[in-house]
mmCIF file of C-alpha atoms and ligand atoms in Angstrom:
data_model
loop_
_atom_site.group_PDB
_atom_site.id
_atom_site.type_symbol
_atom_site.label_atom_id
_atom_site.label_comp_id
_atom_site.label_asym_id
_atom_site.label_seq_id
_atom_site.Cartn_x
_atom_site.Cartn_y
_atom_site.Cartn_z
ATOM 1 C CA UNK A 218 -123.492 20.310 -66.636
ATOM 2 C CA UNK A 219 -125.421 17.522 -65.804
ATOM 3 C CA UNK A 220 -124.327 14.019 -64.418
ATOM 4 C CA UNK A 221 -124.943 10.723 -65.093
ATOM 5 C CA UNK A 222 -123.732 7.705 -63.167
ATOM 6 C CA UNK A 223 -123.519 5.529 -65.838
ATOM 7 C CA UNK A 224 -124.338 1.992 -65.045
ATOM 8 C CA UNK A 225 -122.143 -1.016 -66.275
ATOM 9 C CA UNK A 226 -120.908 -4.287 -66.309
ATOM 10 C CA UNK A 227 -117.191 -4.207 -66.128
ATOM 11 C CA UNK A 228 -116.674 -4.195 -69.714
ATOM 12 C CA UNK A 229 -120.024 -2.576 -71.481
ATOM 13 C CA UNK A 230 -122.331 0.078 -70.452
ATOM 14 C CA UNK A 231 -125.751 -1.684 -69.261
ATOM 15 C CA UNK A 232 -128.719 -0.458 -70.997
ATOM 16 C CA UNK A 233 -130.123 1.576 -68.010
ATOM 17 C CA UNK A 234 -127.101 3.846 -68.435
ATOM 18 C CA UNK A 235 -127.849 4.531 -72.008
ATOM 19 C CA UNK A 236 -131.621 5.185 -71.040
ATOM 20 C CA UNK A 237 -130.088 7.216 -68.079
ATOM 21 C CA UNK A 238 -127.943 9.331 -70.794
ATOM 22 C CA UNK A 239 -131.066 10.227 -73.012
ATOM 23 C CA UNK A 240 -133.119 11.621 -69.901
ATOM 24 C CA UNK A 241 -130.232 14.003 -68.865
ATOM 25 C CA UNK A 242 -130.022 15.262 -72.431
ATOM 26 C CA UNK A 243 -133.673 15.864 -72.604
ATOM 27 C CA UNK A 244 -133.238 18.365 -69.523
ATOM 28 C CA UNK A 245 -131.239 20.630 -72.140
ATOM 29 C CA UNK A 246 -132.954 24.194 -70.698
ATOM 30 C CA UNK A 247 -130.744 22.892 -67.553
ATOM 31 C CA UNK A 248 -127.506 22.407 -69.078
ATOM 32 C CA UNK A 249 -126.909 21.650 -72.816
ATOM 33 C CA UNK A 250 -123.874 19.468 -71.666
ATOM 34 C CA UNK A 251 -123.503 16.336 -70.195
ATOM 35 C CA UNK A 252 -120.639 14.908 -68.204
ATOM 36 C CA UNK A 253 -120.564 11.048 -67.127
ATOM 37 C CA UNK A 254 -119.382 8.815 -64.080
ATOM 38 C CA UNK A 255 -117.862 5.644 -64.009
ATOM 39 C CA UNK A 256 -117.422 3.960 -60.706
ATOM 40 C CA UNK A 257 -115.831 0.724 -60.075
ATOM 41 C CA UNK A 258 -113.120 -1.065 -60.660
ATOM 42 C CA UNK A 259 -110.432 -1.829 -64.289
ATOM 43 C CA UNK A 260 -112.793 0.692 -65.852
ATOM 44 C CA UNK A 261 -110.537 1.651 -68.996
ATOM 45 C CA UNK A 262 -112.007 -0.864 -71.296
ATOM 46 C CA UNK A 263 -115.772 0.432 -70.628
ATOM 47 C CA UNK A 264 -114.514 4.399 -70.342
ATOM 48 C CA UNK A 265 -113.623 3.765 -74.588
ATOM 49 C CA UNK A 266 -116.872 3.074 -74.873
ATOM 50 C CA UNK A 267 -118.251 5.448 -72.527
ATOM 51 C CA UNK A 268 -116.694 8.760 -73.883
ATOM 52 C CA UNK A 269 -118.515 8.369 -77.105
ATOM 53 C CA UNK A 270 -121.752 9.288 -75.561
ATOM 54 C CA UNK A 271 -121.155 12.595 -72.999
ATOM 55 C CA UNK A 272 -118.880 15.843 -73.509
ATOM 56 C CA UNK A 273 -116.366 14.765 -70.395
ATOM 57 C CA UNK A 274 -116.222 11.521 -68.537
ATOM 58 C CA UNK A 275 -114.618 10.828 -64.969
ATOM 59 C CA UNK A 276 -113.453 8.028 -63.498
ATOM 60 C CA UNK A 277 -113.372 6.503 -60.031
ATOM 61 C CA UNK A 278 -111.993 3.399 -59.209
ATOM 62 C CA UNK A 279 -113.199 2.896 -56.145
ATOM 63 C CA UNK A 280 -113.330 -1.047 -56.174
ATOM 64 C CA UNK A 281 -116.171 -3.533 -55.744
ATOM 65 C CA UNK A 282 -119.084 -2.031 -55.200
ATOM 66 C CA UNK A 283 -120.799 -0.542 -51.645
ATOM 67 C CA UNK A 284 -123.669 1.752 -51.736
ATOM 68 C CA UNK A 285 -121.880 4.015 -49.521
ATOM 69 C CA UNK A 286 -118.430 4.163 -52.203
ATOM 70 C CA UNK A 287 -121.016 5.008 -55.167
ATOM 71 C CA UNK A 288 -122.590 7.407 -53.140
ATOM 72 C CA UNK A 289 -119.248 9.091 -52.610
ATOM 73 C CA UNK A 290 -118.090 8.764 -55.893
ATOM 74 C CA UNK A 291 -121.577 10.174 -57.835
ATOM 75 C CA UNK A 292 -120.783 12.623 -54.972
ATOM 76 C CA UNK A 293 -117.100 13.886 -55.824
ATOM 77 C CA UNK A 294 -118.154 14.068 -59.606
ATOM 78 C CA UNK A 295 -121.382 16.169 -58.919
ATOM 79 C CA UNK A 296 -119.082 18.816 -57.275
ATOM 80 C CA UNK A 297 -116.623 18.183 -59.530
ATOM 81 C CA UNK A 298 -118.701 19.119 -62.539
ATOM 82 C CA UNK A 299 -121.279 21.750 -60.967
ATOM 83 C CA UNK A 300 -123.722 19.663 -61.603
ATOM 84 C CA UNK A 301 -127.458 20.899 -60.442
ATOM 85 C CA UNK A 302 -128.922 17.485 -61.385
ATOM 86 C CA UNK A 303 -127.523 13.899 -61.623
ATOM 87 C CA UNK A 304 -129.451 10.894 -63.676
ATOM 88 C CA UNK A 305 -129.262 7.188 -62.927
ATOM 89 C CA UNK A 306 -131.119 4.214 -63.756
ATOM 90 C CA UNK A 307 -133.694 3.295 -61.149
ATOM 91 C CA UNK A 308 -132.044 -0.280 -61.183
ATOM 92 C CA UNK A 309 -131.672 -2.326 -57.978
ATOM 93 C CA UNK A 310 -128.410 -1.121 -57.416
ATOM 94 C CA UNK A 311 -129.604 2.651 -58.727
ATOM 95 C CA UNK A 312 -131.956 2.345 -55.944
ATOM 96 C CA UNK A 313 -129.612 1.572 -52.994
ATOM 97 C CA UNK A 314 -127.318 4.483 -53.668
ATOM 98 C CA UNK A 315 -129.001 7.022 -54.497
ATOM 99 C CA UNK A 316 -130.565 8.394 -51.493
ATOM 100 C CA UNK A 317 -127.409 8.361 -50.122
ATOM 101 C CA UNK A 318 -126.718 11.084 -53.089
ATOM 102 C CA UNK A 319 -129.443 13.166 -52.647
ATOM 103 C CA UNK A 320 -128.770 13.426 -49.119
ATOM 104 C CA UNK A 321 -125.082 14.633 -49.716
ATOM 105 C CA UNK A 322 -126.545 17.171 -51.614
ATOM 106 C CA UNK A 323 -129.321 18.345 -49.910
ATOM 107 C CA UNK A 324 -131.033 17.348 -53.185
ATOM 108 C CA UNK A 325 -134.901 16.710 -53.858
ATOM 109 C CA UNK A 326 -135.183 12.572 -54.819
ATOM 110 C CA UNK A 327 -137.303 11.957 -57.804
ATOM 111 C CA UNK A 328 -137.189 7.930 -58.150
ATOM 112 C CA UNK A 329 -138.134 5.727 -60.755
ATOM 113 C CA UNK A 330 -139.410 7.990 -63.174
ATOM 114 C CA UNK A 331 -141.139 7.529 -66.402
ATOM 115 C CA UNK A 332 -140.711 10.485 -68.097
ATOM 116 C CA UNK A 333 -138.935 14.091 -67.134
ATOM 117 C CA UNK A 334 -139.197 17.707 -68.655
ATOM 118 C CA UNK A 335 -138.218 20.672 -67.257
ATOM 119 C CA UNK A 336 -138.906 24.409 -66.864
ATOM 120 C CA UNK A 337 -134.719 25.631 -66.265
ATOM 121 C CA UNK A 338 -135.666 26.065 -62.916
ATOM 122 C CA UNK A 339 -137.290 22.644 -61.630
ATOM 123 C CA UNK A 340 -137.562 19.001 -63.018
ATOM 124 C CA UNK A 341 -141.257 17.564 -63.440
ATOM 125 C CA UNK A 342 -141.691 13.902 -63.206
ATOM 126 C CA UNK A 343 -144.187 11.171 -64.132
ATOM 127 C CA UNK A 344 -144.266 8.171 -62.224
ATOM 128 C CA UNK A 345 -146.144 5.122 -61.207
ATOM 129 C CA UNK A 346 -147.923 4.471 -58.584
ATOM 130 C CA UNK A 347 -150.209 1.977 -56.963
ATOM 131 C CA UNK A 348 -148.708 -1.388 -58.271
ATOM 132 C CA UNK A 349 -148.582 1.034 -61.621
ATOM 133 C CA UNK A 350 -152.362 1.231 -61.828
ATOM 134 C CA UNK A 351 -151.776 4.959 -61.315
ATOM 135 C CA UNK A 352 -149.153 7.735 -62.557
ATOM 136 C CA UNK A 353 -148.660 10.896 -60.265
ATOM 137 C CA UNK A 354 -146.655 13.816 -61.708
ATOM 138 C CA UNK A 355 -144.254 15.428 -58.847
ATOM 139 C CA UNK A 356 -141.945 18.752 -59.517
ATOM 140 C CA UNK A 357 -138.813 19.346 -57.815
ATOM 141 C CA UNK A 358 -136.702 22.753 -57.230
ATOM 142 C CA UNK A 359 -132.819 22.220 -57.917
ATOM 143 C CA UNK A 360 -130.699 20.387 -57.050
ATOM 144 C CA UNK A 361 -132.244 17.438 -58.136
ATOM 145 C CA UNK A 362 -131.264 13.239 -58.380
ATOM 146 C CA UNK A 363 -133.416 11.815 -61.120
ATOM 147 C CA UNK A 364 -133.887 7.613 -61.592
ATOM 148 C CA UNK A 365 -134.926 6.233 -64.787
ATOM 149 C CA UNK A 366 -137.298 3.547 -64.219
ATOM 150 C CA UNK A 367 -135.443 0.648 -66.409
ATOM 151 C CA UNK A 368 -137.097 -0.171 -69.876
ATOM 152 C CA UNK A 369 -138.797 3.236 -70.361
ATOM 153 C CA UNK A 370 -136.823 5.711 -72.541
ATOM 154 C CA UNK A 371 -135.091 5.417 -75.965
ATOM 155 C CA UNK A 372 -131.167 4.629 -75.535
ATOM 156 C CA UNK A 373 -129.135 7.172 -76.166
ATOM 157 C CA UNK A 374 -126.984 6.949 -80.060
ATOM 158 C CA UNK A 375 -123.343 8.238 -79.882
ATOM 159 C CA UNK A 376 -122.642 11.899 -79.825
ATOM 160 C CA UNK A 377 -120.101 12.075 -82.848
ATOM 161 C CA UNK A 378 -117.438 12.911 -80.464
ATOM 162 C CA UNK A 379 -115.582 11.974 -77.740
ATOM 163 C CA UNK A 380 -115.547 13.361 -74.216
ATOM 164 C CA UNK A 381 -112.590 14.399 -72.186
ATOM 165 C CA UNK A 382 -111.897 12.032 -69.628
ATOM 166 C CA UNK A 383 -110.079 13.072 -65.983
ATOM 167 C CA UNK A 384 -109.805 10.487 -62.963
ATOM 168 C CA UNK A 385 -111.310 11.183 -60.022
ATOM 169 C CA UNK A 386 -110.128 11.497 -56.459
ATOM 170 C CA UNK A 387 -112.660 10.276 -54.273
ATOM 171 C CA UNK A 388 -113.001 10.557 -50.873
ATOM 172 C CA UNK A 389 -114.310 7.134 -49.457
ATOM 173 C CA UNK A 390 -116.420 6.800 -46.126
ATOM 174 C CA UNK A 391 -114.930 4.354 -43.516
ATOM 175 C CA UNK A 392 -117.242 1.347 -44.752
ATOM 176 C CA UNK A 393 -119.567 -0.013 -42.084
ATOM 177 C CA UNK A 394 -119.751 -3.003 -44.100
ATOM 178 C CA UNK A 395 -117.391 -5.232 -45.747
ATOM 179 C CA UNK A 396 -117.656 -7.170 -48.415
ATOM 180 C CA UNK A 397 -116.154 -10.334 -47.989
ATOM 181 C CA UNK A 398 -116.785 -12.178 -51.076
ATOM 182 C CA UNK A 399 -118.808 -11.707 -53.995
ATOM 183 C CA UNK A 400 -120.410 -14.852 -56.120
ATOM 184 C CA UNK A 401 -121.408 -13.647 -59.755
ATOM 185 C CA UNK A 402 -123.715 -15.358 -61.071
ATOM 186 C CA UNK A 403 -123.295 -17.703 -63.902
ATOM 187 C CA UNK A 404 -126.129 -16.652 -66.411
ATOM 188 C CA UNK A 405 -126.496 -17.812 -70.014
ATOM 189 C CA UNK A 406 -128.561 -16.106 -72.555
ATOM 190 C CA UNK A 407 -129.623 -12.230 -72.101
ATOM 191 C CA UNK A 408 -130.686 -10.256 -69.009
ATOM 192 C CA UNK A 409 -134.372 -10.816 -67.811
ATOM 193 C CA UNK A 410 -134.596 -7.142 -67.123
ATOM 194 C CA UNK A 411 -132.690 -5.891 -70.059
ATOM 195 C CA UNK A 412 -134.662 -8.989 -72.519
ATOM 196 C CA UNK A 413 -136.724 -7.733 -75.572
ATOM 197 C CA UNK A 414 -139.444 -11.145 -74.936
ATOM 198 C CA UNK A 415 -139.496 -12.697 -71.635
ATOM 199 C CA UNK A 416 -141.191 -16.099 -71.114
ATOM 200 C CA UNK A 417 -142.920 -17.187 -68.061
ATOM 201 C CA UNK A 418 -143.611 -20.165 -66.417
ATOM 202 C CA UNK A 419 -146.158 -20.139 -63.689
ATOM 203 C CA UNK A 420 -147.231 -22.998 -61.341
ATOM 204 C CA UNK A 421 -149.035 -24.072 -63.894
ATOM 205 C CA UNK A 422 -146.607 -25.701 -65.424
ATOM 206 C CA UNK A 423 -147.134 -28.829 -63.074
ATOM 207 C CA UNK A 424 -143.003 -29.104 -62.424
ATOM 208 C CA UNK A 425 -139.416 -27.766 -62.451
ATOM 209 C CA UNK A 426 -138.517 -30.588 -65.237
ATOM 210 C CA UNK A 427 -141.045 -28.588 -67.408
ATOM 211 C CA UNK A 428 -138.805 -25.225 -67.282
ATOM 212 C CA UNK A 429 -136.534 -27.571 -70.135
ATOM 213 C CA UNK A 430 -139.666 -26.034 -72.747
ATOM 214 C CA UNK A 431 -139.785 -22.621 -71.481
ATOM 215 C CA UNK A 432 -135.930 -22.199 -71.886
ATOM 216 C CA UNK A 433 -136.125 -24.105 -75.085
ATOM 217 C CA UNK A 434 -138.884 -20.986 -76.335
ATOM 218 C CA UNK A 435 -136.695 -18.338 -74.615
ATOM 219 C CA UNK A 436 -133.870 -19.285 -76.226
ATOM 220 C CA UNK A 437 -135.606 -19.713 -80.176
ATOM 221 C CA UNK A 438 -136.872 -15.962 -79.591
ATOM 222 C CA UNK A 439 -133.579 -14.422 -77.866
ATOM 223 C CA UNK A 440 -135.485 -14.174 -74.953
ATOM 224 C CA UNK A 441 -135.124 -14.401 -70.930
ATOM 225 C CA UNK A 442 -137.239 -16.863 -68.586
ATOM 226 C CA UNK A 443 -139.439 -15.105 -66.098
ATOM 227 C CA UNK A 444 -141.049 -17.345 -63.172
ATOM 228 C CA UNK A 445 -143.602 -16.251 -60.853
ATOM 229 C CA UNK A 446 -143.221 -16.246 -56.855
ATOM 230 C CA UNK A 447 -144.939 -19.698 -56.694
ATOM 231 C CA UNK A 448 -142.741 -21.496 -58.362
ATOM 232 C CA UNK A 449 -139.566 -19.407 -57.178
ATOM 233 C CA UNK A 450 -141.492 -20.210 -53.661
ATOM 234 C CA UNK A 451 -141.771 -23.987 -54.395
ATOM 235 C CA UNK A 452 -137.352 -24.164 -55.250
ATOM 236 C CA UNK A 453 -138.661 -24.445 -58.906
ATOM 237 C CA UNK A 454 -136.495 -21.651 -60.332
ATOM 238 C CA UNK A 455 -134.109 -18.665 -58.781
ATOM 239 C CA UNK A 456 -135.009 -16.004 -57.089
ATOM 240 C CA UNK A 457 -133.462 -13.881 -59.881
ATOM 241 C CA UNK A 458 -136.022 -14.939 -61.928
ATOM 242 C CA UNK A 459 -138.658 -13.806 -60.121
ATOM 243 C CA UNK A 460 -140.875 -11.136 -61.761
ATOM 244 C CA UNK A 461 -143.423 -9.259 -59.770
ATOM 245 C CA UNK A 462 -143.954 -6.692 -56.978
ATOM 246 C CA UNK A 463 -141.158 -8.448 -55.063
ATOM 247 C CA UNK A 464 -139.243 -9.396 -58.353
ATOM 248 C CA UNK A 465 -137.733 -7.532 -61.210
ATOM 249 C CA UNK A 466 -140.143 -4.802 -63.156
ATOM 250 C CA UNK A 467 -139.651 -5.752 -66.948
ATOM 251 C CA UNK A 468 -140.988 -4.125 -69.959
ATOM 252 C CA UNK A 469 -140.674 -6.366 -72.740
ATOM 253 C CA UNK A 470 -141.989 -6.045 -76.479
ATOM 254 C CA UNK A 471 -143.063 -9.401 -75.934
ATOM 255 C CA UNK A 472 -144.242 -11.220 -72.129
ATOM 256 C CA UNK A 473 -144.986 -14.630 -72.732
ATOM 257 C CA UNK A 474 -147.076 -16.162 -69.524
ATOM 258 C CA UNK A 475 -147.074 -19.781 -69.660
ATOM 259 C CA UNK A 476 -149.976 -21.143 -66.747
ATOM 260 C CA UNK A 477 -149.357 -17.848 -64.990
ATOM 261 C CA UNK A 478 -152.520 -16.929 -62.796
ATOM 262 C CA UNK A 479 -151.661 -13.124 -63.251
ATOM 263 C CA UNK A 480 -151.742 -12.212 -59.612
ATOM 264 C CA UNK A 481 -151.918 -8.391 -58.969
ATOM 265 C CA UNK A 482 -148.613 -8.901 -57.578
ATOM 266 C CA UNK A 483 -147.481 -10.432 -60.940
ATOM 267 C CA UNK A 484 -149.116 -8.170 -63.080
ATOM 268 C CA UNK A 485 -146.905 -5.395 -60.834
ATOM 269 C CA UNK A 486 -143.461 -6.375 -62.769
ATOM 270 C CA UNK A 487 -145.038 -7.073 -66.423
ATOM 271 C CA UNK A 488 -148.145 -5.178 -66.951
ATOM 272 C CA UNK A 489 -146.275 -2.588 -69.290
ATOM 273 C CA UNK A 490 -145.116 -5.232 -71.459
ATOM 274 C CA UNK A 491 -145.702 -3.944 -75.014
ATOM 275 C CA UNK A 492 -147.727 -7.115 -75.920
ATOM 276 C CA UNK A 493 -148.781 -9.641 -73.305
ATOM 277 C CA UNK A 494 -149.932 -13.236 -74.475
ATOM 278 C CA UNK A 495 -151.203 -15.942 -72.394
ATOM 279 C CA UNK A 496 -151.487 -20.133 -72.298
ATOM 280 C CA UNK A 497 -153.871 -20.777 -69.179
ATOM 281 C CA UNK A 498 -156.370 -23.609 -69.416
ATOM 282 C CA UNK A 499 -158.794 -21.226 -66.961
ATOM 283 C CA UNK A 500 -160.572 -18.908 -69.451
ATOM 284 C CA UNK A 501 -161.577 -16.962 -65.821
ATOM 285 C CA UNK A 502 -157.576 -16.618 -65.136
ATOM 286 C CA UNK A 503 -156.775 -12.715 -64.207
ATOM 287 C CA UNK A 504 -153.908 -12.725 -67.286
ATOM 288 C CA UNK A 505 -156.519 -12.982 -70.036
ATOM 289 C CA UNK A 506 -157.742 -9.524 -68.653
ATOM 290 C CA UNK A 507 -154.556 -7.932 -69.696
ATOM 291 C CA UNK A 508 -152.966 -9.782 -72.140
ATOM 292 C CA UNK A 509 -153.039 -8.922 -75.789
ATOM 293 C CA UNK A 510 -153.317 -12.092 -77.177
ATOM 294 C CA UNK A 511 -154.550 -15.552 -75.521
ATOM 295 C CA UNK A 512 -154.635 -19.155 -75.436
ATOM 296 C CA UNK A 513 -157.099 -20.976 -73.179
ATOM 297 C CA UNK A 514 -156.037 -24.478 -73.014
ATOM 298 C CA UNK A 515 -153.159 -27.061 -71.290
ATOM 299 C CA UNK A 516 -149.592 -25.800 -71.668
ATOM 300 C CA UNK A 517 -148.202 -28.920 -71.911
ATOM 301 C CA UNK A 518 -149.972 -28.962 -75.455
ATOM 302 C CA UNK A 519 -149.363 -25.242 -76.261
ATOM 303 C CA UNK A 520 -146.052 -24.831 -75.393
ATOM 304 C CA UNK A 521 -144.799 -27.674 -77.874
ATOM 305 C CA UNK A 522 -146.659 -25.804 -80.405
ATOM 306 C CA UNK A 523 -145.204 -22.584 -79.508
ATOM 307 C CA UNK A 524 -141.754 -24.239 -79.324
ATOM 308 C CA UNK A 525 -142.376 -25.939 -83.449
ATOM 309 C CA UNK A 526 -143.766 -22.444 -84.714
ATOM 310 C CA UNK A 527 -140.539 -20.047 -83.297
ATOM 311 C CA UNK A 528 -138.592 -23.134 -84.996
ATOM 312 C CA UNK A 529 -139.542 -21.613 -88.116
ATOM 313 C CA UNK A 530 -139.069 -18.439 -87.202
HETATM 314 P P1 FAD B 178 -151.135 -19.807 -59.468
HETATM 315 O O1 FAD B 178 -151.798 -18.588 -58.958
HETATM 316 O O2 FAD B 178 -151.320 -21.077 -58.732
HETATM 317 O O3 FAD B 178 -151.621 -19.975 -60.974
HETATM 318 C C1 FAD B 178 -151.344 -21.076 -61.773
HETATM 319 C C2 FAD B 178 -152.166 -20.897 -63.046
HETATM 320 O O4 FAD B 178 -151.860 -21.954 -63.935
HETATM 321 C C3 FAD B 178 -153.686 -20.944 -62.805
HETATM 322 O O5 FAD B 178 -154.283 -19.776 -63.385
HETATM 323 C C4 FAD B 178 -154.141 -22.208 -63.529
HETATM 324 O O6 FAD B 178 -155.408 -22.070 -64.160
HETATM 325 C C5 FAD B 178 -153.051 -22.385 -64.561
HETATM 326 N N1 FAD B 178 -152.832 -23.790 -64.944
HETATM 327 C C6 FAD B 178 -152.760 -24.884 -64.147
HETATM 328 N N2 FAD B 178 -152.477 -25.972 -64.877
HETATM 329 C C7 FAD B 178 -152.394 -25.564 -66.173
HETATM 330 C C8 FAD B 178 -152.155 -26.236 -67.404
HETATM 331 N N3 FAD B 178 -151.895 -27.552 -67.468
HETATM 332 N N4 FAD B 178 -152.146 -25.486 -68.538
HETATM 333 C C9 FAD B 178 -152.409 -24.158 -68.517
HETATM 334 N N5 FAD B 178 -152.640 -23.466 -67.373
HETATM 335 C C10 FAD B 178 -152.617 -24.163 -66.214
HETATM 336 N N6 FAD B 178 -146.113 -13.215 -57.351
HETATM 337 C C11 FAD B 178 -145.272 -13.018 -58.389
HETATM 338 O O7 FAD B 178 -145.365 -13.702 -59.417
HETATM 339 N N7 FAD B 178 -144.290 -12.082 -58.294
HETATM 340 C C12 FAD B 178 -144.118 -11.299 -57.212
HETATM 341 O O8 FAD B 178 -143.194 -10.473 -57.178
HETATM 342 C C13 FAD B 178 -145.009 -11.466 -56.111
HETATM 343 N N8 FAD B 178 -144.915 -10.701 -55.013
HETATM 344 C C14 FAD B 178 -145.831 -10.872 -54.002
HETATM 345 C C15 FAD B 178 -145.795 -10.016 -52.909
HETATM 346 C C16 FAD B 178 -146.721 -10.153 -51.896
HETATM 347 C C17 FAD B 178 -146.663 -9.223 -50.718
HETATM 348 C C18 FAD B 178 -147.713 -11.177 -51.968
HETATM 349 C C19 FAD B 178 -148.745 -11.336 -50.887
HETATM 350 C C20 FAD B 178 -147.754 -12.022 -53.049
HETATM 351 C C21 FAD B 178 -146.822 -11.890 -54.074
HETATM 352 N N9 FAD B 178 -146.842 -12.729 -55.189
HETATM 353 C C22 FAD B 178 -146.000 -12.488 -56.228
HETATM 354 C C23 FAD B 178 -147.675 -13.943 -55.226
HETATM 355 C C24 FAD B 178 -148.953 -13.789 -56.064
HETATM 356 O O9 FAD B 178 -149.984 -13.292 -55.234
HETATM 357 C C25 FAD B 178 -149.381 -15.166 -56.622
HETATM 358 O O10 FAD B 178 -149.530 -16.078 -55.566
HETATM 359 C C26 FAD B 178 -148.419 -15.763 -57.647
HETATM 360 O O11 FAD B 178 -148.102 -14.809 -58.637
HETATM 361 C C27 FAD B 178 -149.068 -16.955 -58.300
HETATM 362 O O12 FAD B 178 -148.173 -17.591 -59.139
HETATM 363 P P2 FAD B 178 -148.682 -18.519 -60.337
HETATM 364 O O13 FAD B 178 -149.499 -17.698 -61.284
HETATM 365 O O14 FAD B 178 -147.515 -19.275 -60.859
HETATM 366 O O15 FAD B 178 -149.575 -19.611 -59.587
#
């Protein structure tokens, strides 16, 4: 068997555990079957969903989540199942755990990888490196814990059947830290990492009032808004908006940069976009070296442009 922690949001699996599912069934000289693990909390509305896509499913309800209590969880079901390797999506919250996992199992860590074969004996890994200017291939004996970097592999369809599902009886660590309340969020629209066409807004933009365009074109193409550190520096939009080396990685078929200098550290969390076009009025700016298609001129009189042509969409 092999594992996957599949990723979700209380009442639908999040893309990253669909890409997560696809990976483990591409390491088929491994095991040809694959079990799943949901951890959290009032997880029988997501576990319908969930059986459709692996041969057995468990389930821990372990409550609101704690790296340590996912760790412990992934944990039980990798013993539970046998499992020589265990998938997750190299998501923020993938990332916090799953050392923690590898550790328990005396397992080799490959982390936000792009792609994964394998011989039946080890896993082989590509992944970036250098602010993705660079990929590096790295091989690791079993056991393994494998991340999918998000927005990289196919999602996985529906296997036809549905898996068995068992509860599972985990053992939780006393927790050194507490959670002692937890604020979600109120987001409308899609997910910035999970979006098909993110649009930017750079400093370039002049002010926060300005944002009222860039949501307007977000929202025409079904898109999320991106912002770069200046402006999330400046109090212009949320942090969770931020996209960059110290931001969210997103891989978009469409990256829309809107007076966006395309900093190195910018180019870090969108420079895989599938097609990357830009509005600067410096024909010098760093973006126009990567993006696809351009615009040199003022934003205040492309964007309305922009916003009249998606109207027709
Ligand atoms: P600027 O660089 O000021 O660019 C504004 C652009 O708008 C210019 O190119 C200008 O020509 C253009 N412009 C101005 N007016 C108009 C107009 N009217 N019409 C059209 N174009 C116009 N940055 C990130 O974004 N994400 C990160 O995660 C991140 N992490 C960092 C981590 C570290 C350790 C460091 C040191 C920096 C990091 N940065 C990050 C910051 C990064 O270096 C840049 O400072 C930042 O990306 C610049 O944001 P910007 O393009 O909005 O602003």
């Amino acid at each position: 068997m092999i594992l996957v922690v599949l990723e979700h949001d209380g009442t639908r699996l999040r893309k990253g555990a669909l890409e997560a599912i696809t990976r483990a069934r591409g390491l088929n000289a491994i095991a040809g079957s694959v079990a799943g693990v949901l951890i959290g909390e009032n997880l029988s509305a997501v576990a319908e969903e969930a059986r459709k896509y692996v041969n057995a499913l468990y389930i821990a309800e372990v409550g609101p989540y704690t790296a340590e209590k996912w760790a412990a969880a992934a944990y039980a079901a990798q013993q539970k199942a046998g499992a020589q390797v265990v998938v997750a999506s190299g998501s923020r919250q993938g990332r916090s755990w799953t050392p923690r996992l590898a550790f328990k199992m005396g397992a080799a860590l490959l982390e936000d990888t792009l792609e994964t074969s394998t011989d039946g004996s080890k896993v082989i890994a590509t992944r970036y490196s250098f602010l993705n200017r660079v990929t590096e291939k790295q091989a690791a004996a079993l056991p393994v814990v494998i991340t999918a970097k998000p927005n990289t592999t196919p999602l996985a369809e529906p296997l036809g059947t549905e898996g068995s599902v068992e509860a599972l009886s985990v053992e939780l660590p006393a927790q050194k830290v507490e959670v002692l309340e937890r604020v979600v969020e109120q987001k409308k629209g899609v997910s910035l990492s999970e979006a098909t066409v993110v649009v930017t807004g750079g400093r370039g933009l002049g002010s926060p009032e300005a944002f009222a365009k860039v949501e307007e074109l977000a929202d025409l193409l079904g898109g999320a808004v991106g912002a770069t550190r200046a402006v999330v520096d400046a109090g212009w939009r949320p942090y969770s908006e931020q996209v960059g080396q110290t931001g969210k990685v997103v891989q978009p078929g469409v990256y829309i940069a809107l007076g966006v200098s395309g900093a190195v550290q910018h180019q870090a969390g969108m420079n895989k976009s599938k097609y990357i076009v830009a509005v600067n009025k410096d024909a010098e700016a760093p973006i126009f070296k990567i993006a696809d298609y351009g615009v040199v001129g003022d934003v205040h009189q492309v964007l309305p442009a922009l916003i009249e042509a998606a109207k027709k969409l």
